[in-house]
Amino acid sequence: MGERVLIALGGNAMTASDGSASPGDQRRAVEGAMGHVAALLAAGHQVVLTHGNGPQVGNLVLKNQLAADVVPPVPLDWCGAQTQATIGTLVLNALEGRAAVVVTRTLVDPADPAFADPVKPIGRYFTEDEARRFEVLGQTWRRFERGWRRVVASPEPLQILDAPAVAALMAAGFVVVAAGGGGVPVVRTPSGRLAGVEAVVDKDLAAALLARTVRAATLVIATDVPCAWTGFGTPTARPIGAVTAAGLRELQAAGHFAGGSMGPKVEAALRFVEHGGDRAVITSLEGIGAAVAGETGTVVRK
Ligand SMILES: NC(=O)OP(=O)(O)O
């Protein structure tokens, strides 16, 4: 018997590992990912998809800024919406059958402290000299292991505003792609209107919220490693298999999960299970079928 599964696709399902995000790389990566999704659909599961957009949205906004003398640049939230459409189109082309993409807005708090502390890396890696050149444009850049990347605000997702459209399409039998790139971040203004903001929401945290909202039984967070680890990168590293939410919180508190990589995935898995989801699985893209079958990955249950 199939179940309702929300799959959050990580960067390796979207582009080549260097983050350069050429059109060919993106198309090939999405086609590969959809092969794994098709196997789940063939097994009778109802699938909702979401995806990251870090490299793509960073490249888009940078192109806008570099071409500002020629055409008016558009803001970061517009670029986020554009990535939902382009990545969603690749998914539609790669999937056979009824599928739809929902341009999805995510409500955030204008007073979220994340707006004063940009930490979300977007775009490709640059050298320090190049990054310093872009800092003149008013951007914040940080050094990572593989080079320099722009960082932007990443506020907490509070509500997936377009979840009702997602639910309606699911009920009509569509595979739905929604909340891509964490959703287009919007705030409610004092006059009660919705307005986009300069931010990129974490797609794993948004996926956990969407999964709860559409009552998915399983949240699968697909990444480039088969599971979460304690002591990752050290000689005492150990894979984490089945774990309770309480047990995983303890490992999280002990500092086992790095902020920019496994940290948000673990937090998303915990939030989903702690708020009533049956199970959350962190696994590789290749492992999503086996993960839903209960055979692999870090499996979090209450
Ligand atoms: N929006 C987002 O979290 O995208 P990435 O996972 O690609 O960074």
Coordinates of C-alpha atoms and ligand atoms in Angstrom, one line a residue:
M1 CA 0.0 0.0 0.0
G2 CA 1.5 3.4 -1.0
E3 CA 1.9 6.3 1.3
R4 CA 2.1 10.0 1.0
V5 CA 5.8 11.0 0.8
L6 CA 7.4 14.4 0.6
I7 CA 10.8 14.3 -0.9
A8 CA 13.2 17.3 -0.4
L9 CA 15.7 17.1 -3.2
G10 CA 19.2 18.5 -2.4
G11 CA 21.7 20.2 -4.6
N12 CA 23.0 17.0 -6.1
A13 CA 19.6 16.4 -7.7
M14 CA 19.8 19.9 -9.3
T15 CA 23.2 20.4 -10.6
A16 CA 26.8 19.1 -10.9
S17 CA 28.8 19.0 -7.7
D18 CA 30.9 22.1 -8.4
G19 CA 27.7 24.3 -8.2
S20 CA 28.4 25.9 -11.5
A21 CA 24.8 25.1 -12.5
S22 CA 25.1 25.0 -16.3
P23 CA 21.8 24.3 -18.1
G24 CA 23.1 20.9 -19.3
D25 CA 24.3 19.9 -15.8
Q26 CA 20.9 20.9 -14.3
R27 CA 18.9 19.0 -16.9
R28 CA 21.0 15.9 -16.5
A29 CA 20.9 16.0 -12.7
V30 CA 17.1 16.5 -12.6
E31 CA 16.5 13.7 -15.1
G32 CA 18.6 11.4 -12.9
A33 CA 16.7 12.3 -9.8
M34 CA 13.3 11.8 -11.5
G35 CA 14.3 8.3 -12.4
H36 CA 14.4 7.6 -8.6
V37 CA 11.1 9.4 -8.1
A38 CA 9.5 7.4 -10.9
A39 CA 10.4 4.2 -9.2
L40 CA 8.5 5.4 -6.1
L41 CA 5.5 6.4 -8.1
A42 CA 5.5 3.0 -9.8
A43 CA 5.5 1.4 -6.4
G44 CA 2.2 3.2 -5.7
H45 CA 3.3 6.1 -3.5
Q46 CA 1.8 9.6 -3.6
V47 CA 4.7 11.9 -4.1
V48 CA 5.2 15.6 -3.4
L49 CA 8.5 17.2 -4.4
T50 CA 10.5 20.1 -3.2
H51 CA 14.0 21.2 -4.1
G52 CA 16.8 23.5 -3.2
N53 CA 17.9 26.5 -5.3
G54 CA 21.0 27.9 -3.6
P55 CA 23.3 27.8 -6.7
Q56 CA 20.7 28.8 -9.1
V57 CA 19.2 31.8 -7.2
G58 CA 22.7 33.1 -6.4
N59 CA 23.7 32.9 -10.0
L60 CA 20.5 34.7 -11.1
V61 CA 20.8 37.5 -8.7
L62 CA 24.4 38.0 -9.5
K63 CA 23.6 38.2 -13.2
N64 CA 21.0 40.8 -12.4
Q65 CA 23.5 42.9 -10.6
L66 CA 26.2 42.6 -13.2
A67 CA 23.8 43.7 -15.9
A68 CA 22.3 46.5 -13.9
D69 CA 23.6 49.2 -16.3
V70 CA 21.7 47.6 -19.2
V71 CA 18.5 46.2 -17.7
P72 CA 16.8 46.9 -14.3
P73 CA 17.8 44.3 -11.8
V74 CA 15.1 42.4 -10.0
P75 CA 15.1 41.5 -6.3
L76 CA 16.2 38.3 -4.7
D77 CA 12.6 37.1 -4.1
W78 CA 11.8 37.4 -7.8
C79 CA 14.9 35.4 -8.6
G80 CA 13.7 32.7 -6.1
A81 CA 10.3 32.6 -7.9
Q82 CA 12.2 32.3 -11.2
T83 CA 14.1 29.3 -9.9
Q84 CA 10.9 27.6 -8.9
A85 CA 9.7 27.9 -12.5
T86 CA 12.9 26.8 -14.2
I87 CA 13.7 23.9 -12.0
G88 CA 10.0 22.9 -11.9
T89 CA 9.9 22.9 -15.7
L90 CA 12.9 20.5 -15.8
V91 CA 11.0 18.2 -13.4
L92 CA 7.9 18.3 -15.5
N93 CA 9.9 17.5 -18.6
A94 CA 11.6 14.6 -16.8
L95 CA 8.5 13.0 -15.2
E96 CA 5.9 11.2 -17.2
G97 CA 2.3 11.5 -16.2
R98 CA 0.3 14.1 -14.3
A99 CA 2.6 16.6 -12.6
A100 CA 2.3 20.3 -11.7
V101 CA 4.5 23.0 -10.3
V102 CA 3.1 25.5 -7.8
V103 CA 4.7 28.8 -7.4
T104 CA 4.8 28.8 -3.7
R105 CA 5.2 31.6 -1.2
T106 CA 6.5 31.1 2.4
L107 CA 5.5 33.5 5.1
V108 CA 8.3 34.8 7.2
D109 CA 8.5 37.3 10.1
P110 CA 9.9 40.7 9.2
A111 CA 11.3 40.9 12.7
D112 CA 13.2 37.5 12.3
P113 CA 16.7 38.1 13.6
A114 CA 18.0 36.2 10.6
F115 CA 17.6 39.4 8.5
A116 CA 20.5 41.0 10.5
D117 CA 22.7 37.9 10.3
P118 CA 23.0 36.5 6.8
V119 CA 24.2 32.9 6.8
K120 CA 22.6 31.2 3.9
P121 CA 25.2 30.5 1.1
I122 CA 24.0 31.0 -2.5
G123 CA 25.5 31.0 -5.9
R124 CA 28.8 29.4 -6.9
Y125 CA 32.2 29.6 -5.2
F126 CA 34.6 32.5 -6.1
T127 CA 38.1 33.4 -5.2
E128 CA 38.7 35.9 -2.4
D129 CA 39.6 38.7 -4.9
E130 CA 36.3 38.2 -6.8
A131 CA 34.3 38.1 -3.6
R132 CA 35.9 41.4 -2.4
R133 CA 34.8 42.9 -5.7
F134 CA 31.2 41.9 -5.1
E135 CA 31.3 43.1 -1.5
V136 CA 31.4 46.6 -3.0
L137 CA 27.9 45.9 -4.3
G138 CA 26.7 45.7 -0.7
Q139 CA 26.8 42.0 -0.5
T140 CA 28.0 39.8 2.4
W141 CA 30.5 37.0 1.5
R142 CA 32.0 34.3 3.6
R143 CA 34.9 31.9 3.2
F144 CA 33.9 28.2 3.0
E145 CA 36.2 25.2 2.6
R146 CA 35.9 25.3 -1.2
G147 CA 36.1 29.1 -1.6
W148 CA 34.0 32.2 -1.1
R149 CA 30.2 32.4 -1.4
R150 CA 27.7 35.1 -1.0
V151 CA 25.5 34.7 2.1
V152 CA 21.9 36.0 2.5
A153 CA 19.3 36.1 5.2
S154 CA 17.4 32.9 5.8
P155 CA 14.4 33.5 8.1
E156 CA 12.3 30.8 9.6
P157 CA 9.4 29.5 7.5
L158 CA 6.2 30.2 9.3
Q159 CA 3.5 29.1 6.8
I160 CA 3.4 27.7 3.3
L161 CA 0.8 30.1 1.9
D162 CA 0.0 28.1 -1.2
A163 CA -0.3 24.7 0.5
P164 CA -4.1 24.7 -0.3
A165 CA -3.3 24.7 -4.0
V166 CA -0.8 21.9 -3.5
A167 CA -3.4 19.8 -1.6
A168 CA -6.0 20.4 -4.4
L169 CA -3.6 19.2 -7.1
M170 CA -2.6 16.2 -5.0
A171 CA -6.3 15.3 -4.5
A172 CA -6.6 15.5 -8.3
G173 CA -3.8 12.9 -8.7
F174 CA -0.9 15.2 -9.6
V175 CA 2.6 14.8 -8.5
V176 CA 3.2 18.3 -7.2
V177 CA 6.4 20.3 -7.1
A178 CA 6.1 23.0 -4.4
A179 CA 8.0 25.3 -2.1
G180 CA 11.1 25.1 -4.3
G181 CA 14.0 26.9 -2.8
G182 CA 12.1 27.0 0.5
G183 CA 9.4 29.0 -1.1
V184 CA 9.4 32.7 -2.2
P185 CA 9.8 34.6 1.1
V186 CA 7.0 37.1 1.8
V187 CA 6.0 39.1 4.9
R188 CA 2.7 40.6 5.9
T189 CA 3.0 44.4 5.9
P190 CA 1.4 46.6 8.5
S191 CA -1.4 47.3 6.0
G192 CA -2.0 43.6 5.7
R193 CA -0.6 43.0 2.2
L194 CA 2.0 40.4 1.3
A195 CA 5.3 41.6 0.0
G196 CA 8.5 39.7 -1.0
V197 CA 11.7 40.1 1.0
E198 CA 15.4 39.8 0.3
A199 CA 16.0 36.3 1.7
V200 CA 16.3 32.6 0.8
V201 CA 14.4 30.2 3.1
D202 CA 16.1 26.9 4.0
K203 CA 14.5 24.3 1.8
D204 CA 14.7 21.5 4.3
L205 CA 12.9 23.5 7.0
A206 CA 10.3 24.6 4.5
A207 CA 10.0 20.9 3.4
A208 CA 9.3 19.8 7.0
L209 CA 6.6 22.5 7.2
L210 CA 5.0 21.6 3.9
A211 CA 5.1 17.9 4.8
R212 CA 3.2 18.6 8.0
T213 CA 0.7 20.9 6.2
V214 CA -0.2 18.4 3.5
R215 CA -0.1 15.5 6.0
A216 CA 2.6 13.5 4.4
A217 CA 3.4 10.3 6.3
T218 CA 7.1 10.3 5.4
L219 CA 9.5 13.2 4.8
V220 CA 12.6 12.1 2.8
I221 CA 15.5 14.5 2.8
A222 CA 17.6 13.4 -0.1
T223 CA 21.2 14.6 0.0
D224 CA 24.7 13.4 -1.2
V225 CA 25.4 11.0 1.7
P226 CA 23.5 7.8 2.6
C227 CA 22.7 8.9 6.2
A228 CA 23.6 11.3 9.0
W229 CA 26.8 10.5 11.1
T230 CA 28.1 11.2 14.5
G231 CA 31.6 12.5 14.4
F232 CA 31.4 13.0 10.7
G233 CA 34.9 13.5 9.1
T234 CA 36.7 12.1 12.2
P235 CA 38.2 8.6 12.7
T236 CA 35.3 7.8 15.1
A237 CA 32.6 8.6 12.6
R238 CA 29.5 6.3 13.0
P239 CA 26.4 6.2 10.7
I240 CA 23.1 6.9 12.4
G241 CA 20.4 4.4 11.5
A242 CA 17.1 4.2 13.3
V243 CA 16.9 6.9 16.0
T244 CA 14.2 8.5 18.2
A245 CA 13.6 12.2 18.0
A246 CA 14.7 12.5 21.6
G247 CA 17.9 10.6 20.8
L248 CA 18.6 12.7 17.7
R249 CA 18.0 15.9 19.7
E250 CA 20.7 14.7 22.2
L251 CA 23.2 14.1 19.3
Q252 CA 22.3 17.5 17.9
A253 CA 22.9 19.2 21.3
A254 CA 26.3 17.5 21.5
G255 CA 27.3 19.3 18.3
H256 CA 27.4 16.4 15.8
F257 CA 25.8 18.2 12.9
A258 CA 27.5 21.1 11.0
G259 CA 25.4 24.3 10.6
G260 CA 25.6 24.7 6.9
S261 CA 25.2 21.0 5.8
M262 CA 23.7 18.3 8.0
G263 CA 22.4 20.7 10.7
P264 CA 19.3 22.0 8.8
K265 CA 18.4 18.5 7.6
V266 CA 18.5 17.0 11.1
E267 CA 16.5 20.0 12.4
A268 CA 13.9 19.5 9.6
A269 CA 13.6 15.8 10.3
L270 CA 13.1 16.5 14.0
R271 CA 10.5 19.2 13.5
F272 CA 8.5 16.9 11.2
V273 CA 8.4 14.0 13.6
E274 CA 8.0 16.1 16.8
H275 CA 4.9 17.7 15.2
G276 CA 3.1 14.5 14.3
G277 CA 4.8 13.1 11.2
D278 CA 5.3 9.3 11.2
R279 CA 8.9 9.3 10.1
A280 CA 11.6 11.4 8.6
V281 CA 14.5 9.8 6.6
I282 CA 17.8 11.4 5.7
T283 CA 19.4 9.5 2.8
S284 CA 21.1 9.8 -0.5
L285 CA 19.2 10.5 -3.7
E286 CA 20.0 7.0 -4.9
G287 CA 18.6 5.6 -1.6
I288 CA 15.1 7.2 -1.6
G289 CA 13.3 4.1 -2.8
A290 CA 15.0 1.9 -0.2
A291 CA 14.5 4.6 2.4
V292 CA 10.7 4.6 1.9
A293 CA 10.8 0.8 2.0
G294 CA 12.5 1.1 5.4
E295 CA 15.8 -0.4 4.3
T296 CA 18.3 2.5 4.5
G297 CA 19.1 6.0 5.8
T298 CA 18.8 7.7 9.1
V299 CA 15.2 7.0 10.1
V300 CA 13.7 9.3 12.7
R301 CA 10.6 8.4 14.6
K302 CA 8.9 9.7 17.7
Ligands
LIG1 N1 16.8 27.2 -0.6 C1 17.7 26.3 -0.2 O1 17.9 25.9 0.9 O2 18.5 25.8 -1.3 P1 19.8 24.9 -1.2 O3 19.4 23.6 -0.4 O4 20.2 24.6 -2.6 O5 20.8 25.7 -0.5

